[in-house]
Amino acid sequence: MDSSQNLKIAKQQNKDSCYLCHSTNLRVKFPSTQGGQLTDSNSYCCTSFGHNNHKDIIECLNCGLIALKDIPDRFELEQMYKQVHDPLYVEEKKNRYFTFNRVMKDIRKYTDSGKLLDVGCYCGYFLDVAQEKGFDVQGVELSEWASSQARQLGHVVHNDTLSNLDLESHFDIITMWDVIEHFSNPSDELREINRLLKRGGYFFLSTINAGSLVARLMGPRWPWLMDMHIFYFNKDTITKILKEQGFSVVHIQNYTHYISSKYLIKKLTHISRLGALAPKALQGIIGEFSIPFNLGDNMMVVAKKL
Ligand SMILES: [Zn+2]
């Protein structure tokens, strides 16, 4: 057994130590709100409204990693994600394209052609944008519904987990938008991504930033504290986990989502619990338009395979 296999087993077995650095110097940072258990696949939609419902969230006082105390079983999580249906995401299609076109501008500062794999490609909108810019694209997606949406756009989509797929290690670029925080064992997934990349290939990912000013100021009210988010990285912890799996972090910057005013109102009323009637009333007053939404609490990481 090699050392990486040893590490993998230690990480999965020991719940009383930090997933990343194995320190036992942990504290409960955000006690359980016990608002509700995630029992069905609707809670795992990209557009889920399960904000502020979570079990105990712990912080490692050694390395700063924040994570759910009880990490859900990988197999059960995968079954949930396979069943996800998310029509609201399709309603926001136009804004997803705005978001991905903006991201593409940043990607092309580093690389502008080659074989690209989007992990967690969902409905394939990023694949569309990347293909249009000349990349040779494929996607990986667990949700059967989202995979079929992406295939309807003409894309090759592998409907399984990375570890179950027998993909060749020939990708120049791998992307993964707002996915890493959902994995029960992100080190395993990163190791697989590293294997699939060519040496010198780029890996771009986005995730919520628990070290951002907004996250720190809002504390327990930060809306991204929710059961479907298992790991909350900051710049240091995302750098450490990437480095452990053979990447060098080149750059970290803010990641901007475009959203519609309608979607923002829905999110805000859920977060502030204003009730179901408020969205329609507010919508009538302000109309519908696209908003670049960036509170500095979502980061894009550019990494390279060593
Ligand atoms: Zn730690």
mmCIF file of C-alpha atoms and ligand atoms in Angstrom:
data_model
loop_
_atom_site.group_PDB
_atom_site.id
_atom_site.type_symbol
_atom_site.label_atom_id
_atom_site.label_comp_id
_atom_site.label_asym_id
_atom_site.label_seq_id
_atom_site.Cartn_x
_atom_site.Cartn_y
_atom_site.Cartn_z
ATOM 1 C CA MET A 1 0.000 0.000 0.000
ATOM 2 C CA ASP A 2 1.482 3.363 -0.974
ATOM 3 C CA SER A 3 1.392 6.481 1.163
ATOM 4 C CA SER A 4 -1.508 8.093 -0.715
ATOM 5 C CA GLN A 5 -3.683 5.044 -0.009
ATOM 6 C CA ASN A 6 -2.740 5.248 3.662
ATOM 7 C CA LEU A 7 -3.750 8.905 3.743
ATOM 8 C CA LYS A 8 -7.030 8.154 2.010
ATOM 9 C CA ILE A 9 -8.018 5.558 4.570
ATOM 10 C CA ALA A 10 -6.974 7.740 7.503
ATOM 11 C CA LYS A 11 -9.079 10.607 6.131
ATOM 12 C CA GLN A 12 -12.177 8.500 5.739
ATOM 13 C CA GLN A 13 -11.949 6.742 9.076
ATOM 14 C CA ASN A 14 -11.103 9.355 11.657
ATOM 15 C CA LYS A 15 -13.997 11.681 12.419
ATOM 16 C CA ASP A 16 -12.323 13.345 15.388
ATOM 17 C CA SER A 17 -9.473 14.847 13.421
ATOM 18 C CA CYS A 18 -9.228 17.451 10.681
ATOM 19 C CA TYR A 19 -9.801 16.044 7.190
ATOM 20 C CA LEU A 20 -6.918 18.087 5.839
ATOM 21 C CA CYS A 21 -4.167 18.257 8.487
ATOM 22 C CA HIS A 22 -5.308 15.513 10.934
ATOM 23 C CA SER A 23 -5.091 17.852 13.926
ATOM 24 C CA THR A 24 -7.487 17.003 16.749
ATOM 25 C CA ASN A 25 -7.638 20.675 17.727
ATOM 26 C CA LEU A 26 -11.212 21.186 16.489
ATOM 27 C CA ARG A 27 -14.107 23.307 17.701
ATOM 28 C CA VAL A 28 -17.743 23.639 16.719
ATOM 29 C CA LYS A 29 -17.790 26.943 14.848
ATOM 30 C CA PHE A 30 -21.465 26.960 13.840
ATOM 31 C CA PRO A 31 -23.693 24.750 16.010
ATOM 32 C CA SER A 32 -26.434 22.795 14.310
ATOM 33 C CA THR A 33 -29.538 24.789 13.413
ATOM 34 C CA GLN A 34 -31.392 21.485 12.967
ATOM 35 C CA GLY A 35 -33.803 23.234 10.655
ATOM 36 C CA GLY A 36 -34.274 20.065 8.724
ATOM 37 C CA GLN A 37 -32.573 17.007 7.399
ATOM 38 C CA LEU A 38 -31.683 16.764 3.732
ATOM 39 C CA THR A 39 -33.745 13.756 2.833
ATOM 40 C CA ASP A 40 -34.535 14.180 -0.829
ATOM 41 C CA SER A 41 -32.764 15.124 -4.009
ATOM 42 C CA ASN A 42 -34.524 18.523 -4.221
ATOM 43 C CA SER A 43 -32.289 19.736 -1.412
ATOM 44 C CA TYR A 44 -29.269 19.074 -3.605
ATOM 45 C CA CYS A 45 -30.244 21.264 -6.562
ATOM 46 C CA CYS A 46 -27.831 23.942 -7.706
ATOM 47 C CA THR A 47 -30.626 26.400 -6.928
ATOM 48 C CA SER A 48 -31.499 24.845 -3.543
ATOM 49 C CA PHE A 49 -33.053 27.131 -0.943
ATOM 50 C CA GLY A 50 -31.798 25.205 2.088
ATOM 51 C CA HIS A 51 -29.859 28.203 3.405
ATOM 52 C CA ASN A 52 -28.994 28.260 7.099
ATOM 53 C CA ASN A 53 -30.208 24.712 7.660
ATOM 54 C CA HIS A 54 -27.228 22.713 8.763
ATOM 55 C CA LYS A 55 -25.847 20.282 11.293
ATOM 56 C CA ASP A 56 -22.742 21.078 13.408
ATOM 57 C CA ILE A 57 -20.005 22.783 11.393
ATOM 58 C CA ILE A 58 -16.501 22.482 12.824
ATOM 59 C CA GLU A 59 -13.311 24.456 12.359
ATOM 60 C CA CYS A 60 -9.768 23.125 12.643
ATOM 61 C CA LEU A 61 -7.807 25.506 14.856
ATOM 62 C CA ASN A 62 -4.562 24.281 13.287
ATOM 63 C CA CYS A 63 -5.133 24.739 9.525
ATOM 64 C CA GLY A 64 -8.455 26.645 9.440
ATOM 65 C CA LEU A 65 -10.484 24.099 7.458
ATOM 66 C CA ILE A 66 -14.224 24.380 8.100
ATOM 67 C CA ALA A 67 -16.414 21.353 7.441
ATOM 68 C CA LEU A 68 -19.576 19.551 8.440
ATOM 69 C CA LYS A 69 -18.802 17.535 11.562
ATOM 70 C CA ASP A 70 -20.458 14.403 10.227
ATOM 71 C CA ILE A 71 -19.503 13.932 6.627
ATOM 72 C CA PRO A 72 -22.328 12.222 4.722
ATOM 73 C CA ASP A 73 -21.803 8.805 3.208
ATOM 74 C CA ARG A 74 -20.412 9.105 -0.296
ATOM 75 C CA PHE A 75 -22.710 6.505 -1.832
ATOM 76 C CA GLU A 76 -25.870 8.070 -0.369
ATOM 77 C CA LEU A 77 -24.803 11.517 -1.591
ATOM 78 C CA GLU A 78 -24.186 10.213 -5.087
ATOM 79 C CA GLN A 79 -27.651 8.636 -5.180
ATOM 80 C CA MET A 80 -29.166 12.038 -4.246
ATOM 81 C CA TYR A 81 -27.215 13.894 -6.915
ATOM 82 C CA LYS A 82 -28.198 11.328 -9.556
ATOM 83 C CA GLN A 83 -31.863 12.177 -8.962
ATOM 84 C CA VAL A 84 -31.557 15.975 -9.048
ATOM 85 C CA HIS A 85 -34.103 17.867 -11.199
ATOM 86 C CA ASP A 86 -33.660 21.627 -11.224
ATOM 87 C CA PRO A 87 -35.971 23.517 -13.616
ATOM 88 C CA LEU A 88 -35.221 26.848 -11.905
ATOM 89 C CA TYR A 89 -31.629 26.547 -13.158
ATOM 90 C CA VAL A 90 -32.932 26.393 -16.730
ATOM 91 C CA GLU A 91 -35.008 29.525 -16.101
ATOM 92 C CA GLU A 92 -31.721 31.252 -15.243
ATOM 93 C CA LYS A 93 -30.057 30.041 -18.452
ATOM 94 C CA LYS A 94 -29.291 33.495 -19.844
ATOM 95 C CA ASN A 95 -27.480 34.543 -16.677
ATOM 96 C CA ARG A 96 -25.493 31.300 -16.508
ATOM 97 C CA TYR A 97 -24.193 32.107 -19.988
ATOM 98 C CA PHE A 98 -23.250 35.630 -18.836
ATOM 99 C CA THR A 99 -21.392 34.078 -15.888
ATOM 100 C CA PHE A 100 -19.534 31.534 -18.013
ATOM 101 C CA ASN A 101 -18.640 34.039 -20.725
ATOM 102 C CA ARG A 102 -17.063 36.195 -18.062
ATOM 103 C CA VAL A 103 -15.182 33.188 -16.636
ATOM 104 C CA MET A 104 -14.003 32.275 -20.126
ATOM 105 C CA LYS A 105 -12.296 35.650 -20.463
ATOM 106 C CA ASP A 106 -10.224 34.800 -17.383
ATOM 107 C CA ILE A 107 -9.460 31.266 -18.584
ATOM 108 C CA ARG A 108 -8.185 32.531 -21.926
ATOM 109 C CA LYS A 109 -5.525 34.579 -20.138
ATOM 110 C CA TYR A 110 -3.893 31.201 -19.425
ATOM 111 C CA THR A 111 -4.882 28.928 -22.284
ATOM 112 C CA ASP A 112 -7.072 29.219 -25.362
ATOM 113 C CA SER A 113 -7.350 25.767 -26.916
ATOM 114 C CA GLY A 114 -7.237 22.041 -26.178
ATOM 115 C CA LYS A 115 -9.253 19.212 -24.678
ATOM 116 C CA LEU A 116 -11.435 20.457 -21.848
ATOM 117 C CA LEU A 117 -13.357 18.419 -19.254
ATOM 118 C CA ASP A 118 -15.992 20.162 -17.129
ATOM 119 C CA VAL A 119 -16.596 18.206 -13.907
ATOM 120 C CA GLY A 120 -20.161 18.689 -12.666
ATOM 121 C CA CYS A 121 -21.165 20.222 -15.998
ATOM 122 C CA TYR A 122 -24.844 20.215 -15.011
ATOM 123 C CA CYS A 123 -26.949 21.351 -18.017
ATOM 124 C CA GLY A 124 -23.883 21.888 -20.224
ATOM 125 C CA TYR A 125 -23.981 25.679 -20.462
ATOM 126 C CA PHE A 126 -20.278 26.080 -19.725
ATOM 127 C CA LEU A 127 -19.526 23.367 -22.328
ATOM 128 C CA ASP A 128 -21.455 25.455 -24.849
ATOM 129 C CA VAL A 129 -19.482 28.601 -24.040
ATOM 130 C CA ALA A 130 -16.118 26.792 -24.098
ATOM 131 C CA GLN A 131 -16.914 25.022 -27.371
ATOM 132 C CA GLU A 132 -17.877 28.293 -28.949
ATOM 133 C CA LYS A 133 -14.427 29.644 -28.009
ATOM 134 C CA GLY A 134 -12.732 26.718 -29.746
ATOM 135 C CA PHE A 135 -12.155 24.191 -26.947
ATOM 136 C CA ASP A 136 -12.769 20.473 -27.548
ATOM 137 C CA VAL A 137 -15.228 19.794 -24.688
ATOM 138 C CA GLN A 138 -16.665 16.906 -22.647
ATOM 139 C CA GLY A 139 -18.572 16.916 -19.387
ATOM 140 C CA VAL A 140 -19.053 14.739 -16.323
ATOM 141 C CA GLU A 141 -22.371 14.989 -14.510
ATOM 142 C CA LEU A 142 -24.146 12.795 -11.949
ATOM 143 C CA SER A 143 -27.687 14.115 -12.402
ATOM 144 C CA GLU A 144 -29.466 12.160 -15.122
ATOM 145 C CA TRP A 145 -31.798 15.064 -15.778
ATOM 146 C CA ALA A 146 -28.948 17.606 -16.133
ATOM 147 C CA SER A 147 -26.887 15.190 -18.291
ATOM 148 C CA SER A 148 -29.769 14.845 -20.709
ATOM 149 C CA GLN A 149 -30.145 18.640 -20.872
ATOM 150 C CA ALA A 150 -26.448 18.907 -21.787
ATOM 151 C CA ARG A 151 -26.736 16.120 -24.379
ATOM 152 C CA GLN A 152 -29.631 17.952 -25.992
ATOM 153 C CA LEU A 153 -27.123 20.745 -26.639
ATOM 154 C CA GLY A 154 -25.011 18.182 -28.503
ATOM 155 C CA HIS A 155 -22.336 17.551 -25.880
ATOM 156 C CA VAL A 156 -20.582 14.361 -24.795
ATOM 157 C CA VAL A 157 -21.507 13.904 -21.134
ATOM 158 C CA HIS A 158 -20.372 11.051 -18.889
ATOM 159 C CA ASN A 159 -23.144 10.318 -16.402
ATOM 160 C CA ASP A 160 -21.127 8.845 -13.523
ATOM 161 C CA THR A 161 -18.545 9.671 -10.863
ATOM 162 C CA LEU A 162 -14.987 10.471 -11.949
ATOM 163 C CA SER A 163 -13.628 7.361 -10.260
ATOM 164 C CA ASN A 164 -16.082 5.068 -12.078
ATOM 165 C CA LEU A 165 -15.228 6.484 -15.498
ATOM 166 C CA ASP A 166 -12.433 5.077 -17.542
ATOM 167 C CA LEU A 167 -11.319 8.347 -19.101
ATOM 168 C CA GLU A 168 -7.914 8.813 -20.676
ATOM 169 C CA SER A 169 -5.386 11.121 -19.055
ATOM 170 C CA HIS A 170 -5.288 13.521 -21.943
ATOM 171 C CA PHE A 171 -7.030 16.716 -20.918
ATOM 172 C CA ASP A 172 -5.361 20.104 -21.284
ATOM 173 C CA ILE A 173 -7.901 21.855 -19.083
ATOM 174 C CA ILE A 174 -10.286 20.676 -16.363
ATOM 175 C CA THR A 175 -12.900 22.989 -14.886
ATOM 176 C CA MET A 176 -15.150 22.514 -11.862
ATOM 177 C CA TRP A 177 -17.601 25.288 -10.979
ATOM 178 C CA ASP A 178 -19.116 25.364 -7.495
ATOM 179 C CA VAL A 179 -18.683 21.628 -7.003
ATOM 180 C CA ILE A 180 -15.761 20.919 -4.628
ATOM 181 C CA GLU A 181 -17.697 22.010 -1.533
ATOM 182 C CA HIS A 182 -20.234 19.223 -2.216
ATOM 183 C CA PHE A 183 -17.828 16.266 -2.210
ATOM 184 C CA SER A 184 -17.569 13.971 0.805
ATOM 185 C CA ASN A 185 -13.939 13.209 -0.080
ATOM 186 C CA PRO A 186 -12.526 16.101 -2.152
ATOM 187 C CA SER A 187 -8.934 14.810 -1.970
ATOM 188 C CA ASP A 188 -9.981 11.677 -3.854
ATOM 189 C CA GLU A 189 -11.661 13.746 -6.576
ATOM 190 C CA LEU A 190 -8.670 16.094 -6.905
ATOM 191 C CA ARG A 191 -6.307 13.140 -7.200
ATOM 192 C CA GLU A 192 -8.456 11.799 -10.029
ATOM 193 C CA ILE A 193 -8.565 15.213 -11.736
ATOM 194 C CA ASN A 194 -4.797 15.435 -11.481
ATOM 195 C CA ARG A 195 -4.472 12.032 -13.109
ATOM 196 C CA LEU A 196 -6.744 13.049 -16.009
ATOM 197 C CA LEU A 197 -4.768 16.225 -16.764
ATOM 198 C CA LYS A 198 -1.697 16.360 -18.954
ATOM 199 C CA ARG A 199 1.442 17.558 -17.198
ATOM 200 C CA GLY A 200 1.376 21.362 -17.206
ATOM 201 C CA GLY A 201 -2.415 21.320 -17.762
ATOM 202 C CA TYR A 202 -4.659 23.864 -16.060
ATOM 203 C CA PHE A 203 -7.347 23.226 -13.488
ATOM 204 C CA PHE A 204 -9.859 26.019 -12.822
ATOM 205 C CA LEU A 205 -12.339 25.755 -9.977
ATOM 206 C CA SER A 206 -14.697 27.995 -8.080
ATOM 207 C CA THR A 207 -15.978 27.612 -4.539
ATOM 208 C CA ILE A 208 -17.411 29.700 -1.718
ATOM 209 C CA ASN A 209 -14.700 31.458 0.303
ATOM 210 C CA ALA A 210 -15.134 31.008 4.058
ATOM 211 C CA GLY A 211 -12.214 33.358 4.671
ATOM 212 C CA SER A 212 -13.820 36.284 2.828
ATOM 213 C CA LEU A 213 -14.753 39.452 4.669
ATOM 214 C CA VAL A 214 -18.468 38.853 4.045
ATOM 215 C CA ALA A 215 -18.298 35.312 5.468
ATOM 216 C CA ARG A 216 -16.395 36.484 8.522
ATOM 217 C CA LEU A 217 -18.670 39.472 9.166
ATOM 218 C CA MET A 218 -21.876 37.477 8.727
ATOM 219 C CA GLY A 219 -20.676 34.557 10.859
ATOM 220 C CA PRO A 220 -23.568 32.145 11.511
ATOM 221 C CA ARG A 221 -25.818 34.189 9.184
ATOM 222 C CA TRP A 222 -23.622 33.643 6.119
ATOM 223 C CA PRO A 223 -26.222 32.200 3.714
ATOM 224 C CA TRP A 224 -23.955 29.513 2.253
ATOM 225 C CA LEU A 225 -23.939 27.567 5.528
ATOM 226 C CA MET A 226 -26.144 24.696 4.446
ATOM 227 C CA ASP A 227 -26.068 20.914 4.659
ATOM 228 C CA MET A 228 -25.295 20.356 0.999
ATOM 229 C CA HIS A 229 -22.007 22.212 1.511
ATOM 230 C CA ILE A 230 -19.629 19.819 3.235
ATOM 231 C CA PHE A 231 -16.314 21.704 3.026
ATOM 232 C CA TYR A 232 -15.804 25.448 3.423
ATOM 233 C CA PHE A 233 -12.387 26.411 2.085
ATOM 234 C CA ASN A 234 -10.443 29.647 2.334
ATOM 235 C CA LYS A 235 -7.422 30.628 0.230
ATOM 236 C CA ASP A 236 -5.006 28.748 2.512
ATOM 237 C CA THR A 237 -6.957 25.504 2.828
ATOM 238 C CA ILE A 238 -7.822 25.286 -0.894
ATOM 239 C CA THR A 239 -4.130 25.853 -1.668
ATOM 240 C CA LYS A 240 -3.111 23.137 0.792
ATOM 241 C CA ILE A 241 -5.519 20.488 -0.514
ATOM 242 C CA LEU A 242 -4.571 21.220 -4.144
ATOM 243 C CA LYS A 243 -0.879 21.074 -3.330
ATOM 244 C CA GLU A 244 -1.320 17.707 -1.596
ATOM 245 C CA GLN A 245 -2.770 16.290 -4.809
ATOM 246 C CA GLY A 246 -0.029 17.507 -7.131
ATOM 247 C CA PHE A 247 -1.176 20.985 -8.150
ATOM 248 C CA SER A 248 0.506 24.333 -7.893
ATOM 249 C CA VAL A 249 -1.861 27.255 -7.287
ATOM 250 C CA VAL A 250 -1.144 29.981 -9.823
ATOM 251 C CA HIS A 251 -3.775 32.558 -8.917
ATOM 252 C CA ILE A 252 -6.890 33.112 -6.774
ATOM 253 C CA GLN A 253 -9.450 35.793 -7.600
ATOM 254 C CA ASN A 254 -13.108 36.656 -7.007
ATOM 255 C CA TYR A 255 -15.720 34.753 -8.994
ATOM 256 C CA THR A 256 -18.756 36.678 -10.195
ATOM 257 C CA HIS A 257 -22.146 35.093 -10.827
ATOM 258 C CA TYR A 258 -24.760 36.799 -12.963
ATOM 259 C CA ILE A 259 -28.261 36.327 -11.652
ATOM 260 C CA SER A 260 -31.673 37.723 -12.507
ATOM 261 C CA SER A 261 -33.361 40.213 -10.222
ATOM 262 C CA LYS A 262 -36.166 37.636 -9.908
ATOM 263 C CA TYR A 263 -33.764 34.942 -8.658
ATOM 264 C CA LEU A 264 -32.048 37.358 -6.273
ATOM 265 C CA ILE A 265 -35.377 38.322 -4.739
ATOM 266 C CA LYS A 266 -36.317 34.657 -4.318
ATOM 267 C CA LYS A 267 -32.985 33.946 -2.604
ATOM 268 C CA LEU A 268 -33.165 37.013 -0.373
ATOM 269 C CA THR A 269 -36.698 36.296 0.770
ATOM 270 C CA HIS A 270 -35.736 32.715 1.611
ATOM 271 C CA ILE A 271 -32.647 33.824 3.510
ATOM 272 C CA SER A 272 -34.490 36.527 5.435
ATOM 273 C CA ARG A 273 -37.672 34.400 5.724
ATOM 274 C CA LEU A 274 -39.912 37.193 4.446
ATOM 275 C CA GLY A 275 -42.437 34.671 3.236
ATOM 276 C CA ALA A 276 -43.689 33.401 -0.072
ATOM 277 C CA LEU A 277 -45.706 36.441 -1.159
ATOM 278 C CA ALA A 278 -42.906 38.990 -1.015
ATOM 279 C CA PRO A 279 -41.070 37.874 -4.194
ATOM 280 C CA LYS A 280 -44.026 38.558 -6.480
ATOM 281 C CA ALA A 281 -44.717 41.952 -4.936
ATOM 282 C CA LEU A 282 -41.053 43.031 -5.143
ATOM 283 C CA GLN A 283 -40.728 41.637 -8.642
ATOM 284 C CA GLY A 284 -43.640 43.748 -9.804
ATOM 285 C CA ILE A 285 -41.980 46.859 -8.454
ATOM 286 C CA ILE A 286 -38.448 46.427 -9.772
ATOM 287 C CA GLY A 287 -38.901 44.354 -12.962
ATOM 288 C CA GLU A 288 -36.465 41.754 -14.308
ATOM 289 C CA PHE A 289 -32.830 42.351 -15.250
ATOM 290 C CA SER A 290 -29.414 40.713 -14.918
ATOM 291 C CA ILE A 291 -27.125 41.574 -12.026
ATOM 292 C CA PRO A 292 -23.414 40.752 -11.678
ATOM 293 C CA PHE A 293 -23.441 39.390 -8.130
ATOM 294 C CA ASN A 294 -20.148 39.463 -6.284
ATOM 295 C CA LEU A 295 -19.837 39.901 -2.544
ATOM 296 C CA GLY A 296 -16.272 38.642 -2.605
ATOM 297 C CA ASP A 297 -17.308 35.361 -0.962
ATOM 298 C CA ASN A 298 -16.855 33.156 -4.027
ATOM 299 C CA MET A 299 -13.374 32.509 -5.362
ATOM 300 C CA MET A 300 -11.916 31.198 -8.590
ATOM 301 C CA VAL A 301 -8.696 29.228 -8.251
ATOM 302 C CA VAL A 302 -6.261 28.706 -11.123
ATOM 303 C CA ALA A 303 -4.022 25.682 -10.575
ATOM 304 C CA LYS A 304 -1.542 23.821 -12.704
ATOM 305 C CA LYS A 305 -0.559 20.140 -12.714
ATOM 306 C CA LEU A 306 3.067 19.915 -11.684
HETATM 307 ZN ZN ZN B 1 -6.671 21.101 9.930
#
